[in-house]
Short mmCIF file of C-alpha atoms in Angstrom, two decimals:
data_model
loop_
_atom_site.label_atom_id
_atom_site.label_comp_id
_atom_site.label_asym_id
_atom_site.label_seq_id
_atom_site.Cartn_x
_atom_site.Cartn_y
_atom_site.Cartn_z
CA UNK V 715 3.62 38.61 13.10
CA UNK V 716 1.77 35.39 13.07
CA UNK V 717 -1.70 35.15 12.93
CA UNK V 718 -2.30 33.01 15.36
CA UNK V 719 -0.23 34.51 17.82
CA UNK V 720 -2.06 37.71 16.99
CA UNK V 721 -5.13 36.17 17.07
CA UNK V 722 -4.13 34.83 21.09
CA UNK V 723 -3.51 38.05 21.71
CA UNK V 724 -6.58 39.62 20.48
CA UNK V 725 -8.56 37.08 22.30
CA UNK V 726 -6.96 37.58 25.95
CA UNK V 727 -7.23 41.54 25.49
CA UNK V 728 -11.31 41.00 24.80
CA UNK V 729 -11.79 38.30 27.81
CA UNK V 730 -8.96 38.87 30.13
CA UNK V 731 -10.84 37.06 33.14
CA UNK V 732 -12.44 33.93 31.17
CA UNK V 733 -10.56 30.66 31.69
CA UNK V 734 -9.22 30.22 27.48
CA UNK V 735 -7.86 26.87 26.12
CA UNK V 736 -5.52 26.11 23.46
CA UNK V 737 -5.22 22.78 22.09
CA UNK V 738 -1.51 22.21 21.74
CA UNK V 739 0.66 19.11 20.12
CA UNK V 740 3.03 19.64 23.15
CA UNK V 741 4.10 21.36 26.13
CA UNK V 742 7.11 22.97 24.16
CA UNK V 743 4.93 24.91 21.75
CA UNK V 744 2.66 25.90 24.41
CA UNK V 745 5.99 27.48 26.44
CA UNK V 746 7.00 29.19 23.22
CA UNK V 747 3.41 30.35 22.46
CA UNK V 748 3.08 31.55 25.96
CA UNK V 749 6.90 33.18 25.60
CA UNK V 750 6.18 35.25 22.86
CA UNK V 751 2.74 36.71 24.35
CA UNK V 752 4.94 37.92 27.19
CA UNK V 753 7.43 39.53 25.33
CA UNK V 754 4.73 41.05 23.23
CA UNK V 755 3.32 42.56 26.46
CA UNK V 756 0.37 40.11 26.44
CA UNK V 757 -1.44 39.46 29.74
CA UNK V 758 -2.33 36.05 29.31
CA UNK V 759 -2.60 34.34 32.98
CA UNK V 760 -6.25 32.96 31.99
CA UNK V 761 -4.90 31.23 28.66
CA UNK V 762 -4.06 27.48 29.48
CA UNK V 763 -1.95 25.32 27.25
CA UNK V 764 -3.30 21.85 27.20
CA UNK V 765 -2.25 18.61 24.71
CA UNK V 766 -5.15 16.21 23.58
CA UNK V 767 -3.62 13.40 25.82
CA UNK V 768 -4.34 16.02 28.86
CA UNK V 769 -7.49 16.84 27.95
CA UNK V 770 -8.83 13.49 27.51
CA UNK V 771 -7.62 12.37 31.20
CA UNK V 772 -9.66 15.66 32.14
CA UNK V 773 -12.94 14.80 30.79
CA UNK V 774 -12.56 10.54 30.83
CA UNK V 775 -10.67 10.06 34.57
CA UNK V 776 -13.43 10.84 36.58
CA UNK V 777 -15.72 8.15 34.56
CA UNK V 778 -12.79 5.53 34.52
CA UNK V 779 -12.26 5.85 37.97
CA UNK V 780 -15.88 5.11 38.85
CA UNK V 781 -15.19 2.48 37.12
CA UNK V 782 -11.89 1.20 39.28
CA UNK V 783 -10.00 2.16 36.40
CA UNK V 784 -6.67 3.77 36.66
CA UNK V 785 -6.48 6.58 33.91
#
C-alpha cells in the first residue's frame, strides 16, 4: 500500500468529523486519492482536496475584493 494513502486513511479514522485538507497538484490526483480511500472502505466525507491556486483565492479574494479587485 502507499504510505500516504495509508497515512489518509489513518488520519480520517482518528478525526472523522474535523474538516482535513490535502494540498494537491490537481484535481485528478485528488479524484484518484479520494477513489482509492473508497474502495479501501475509507470514510472520508470531511477530507477536502484542494490545489495551491484554490487555496490562495480562499485566503487572498476576500482582501482583493476589498480592494475592487477581481481575484
Amino acid at each position: 500500500m502507499d504510505p500516504f494513502v495509508d497515512q489518509l486513511k489513518h488520519l480520517c479514522a482518528a478525526y472523522p468529523t474535523r474538516s482535513k485538507w490535502v494540498v494537491v497538484p490537481s484535481h485528478g490526483i485528488g479524484h484518484t486519492l479520494g477513489d482509492r480511500l473508497a474502495r479501501e472502505g475509507t470514510d472520508w466525507a470531511n477530507l477536502r482536496f484542494v490545489t495551491p491556486l484554490e487555496l490562495g483565492l480562499r485566503m487572498s479574494g476576500p482582501f482583493l475584493v476589498e480592494r475592487g479587485i477581481t481575484p
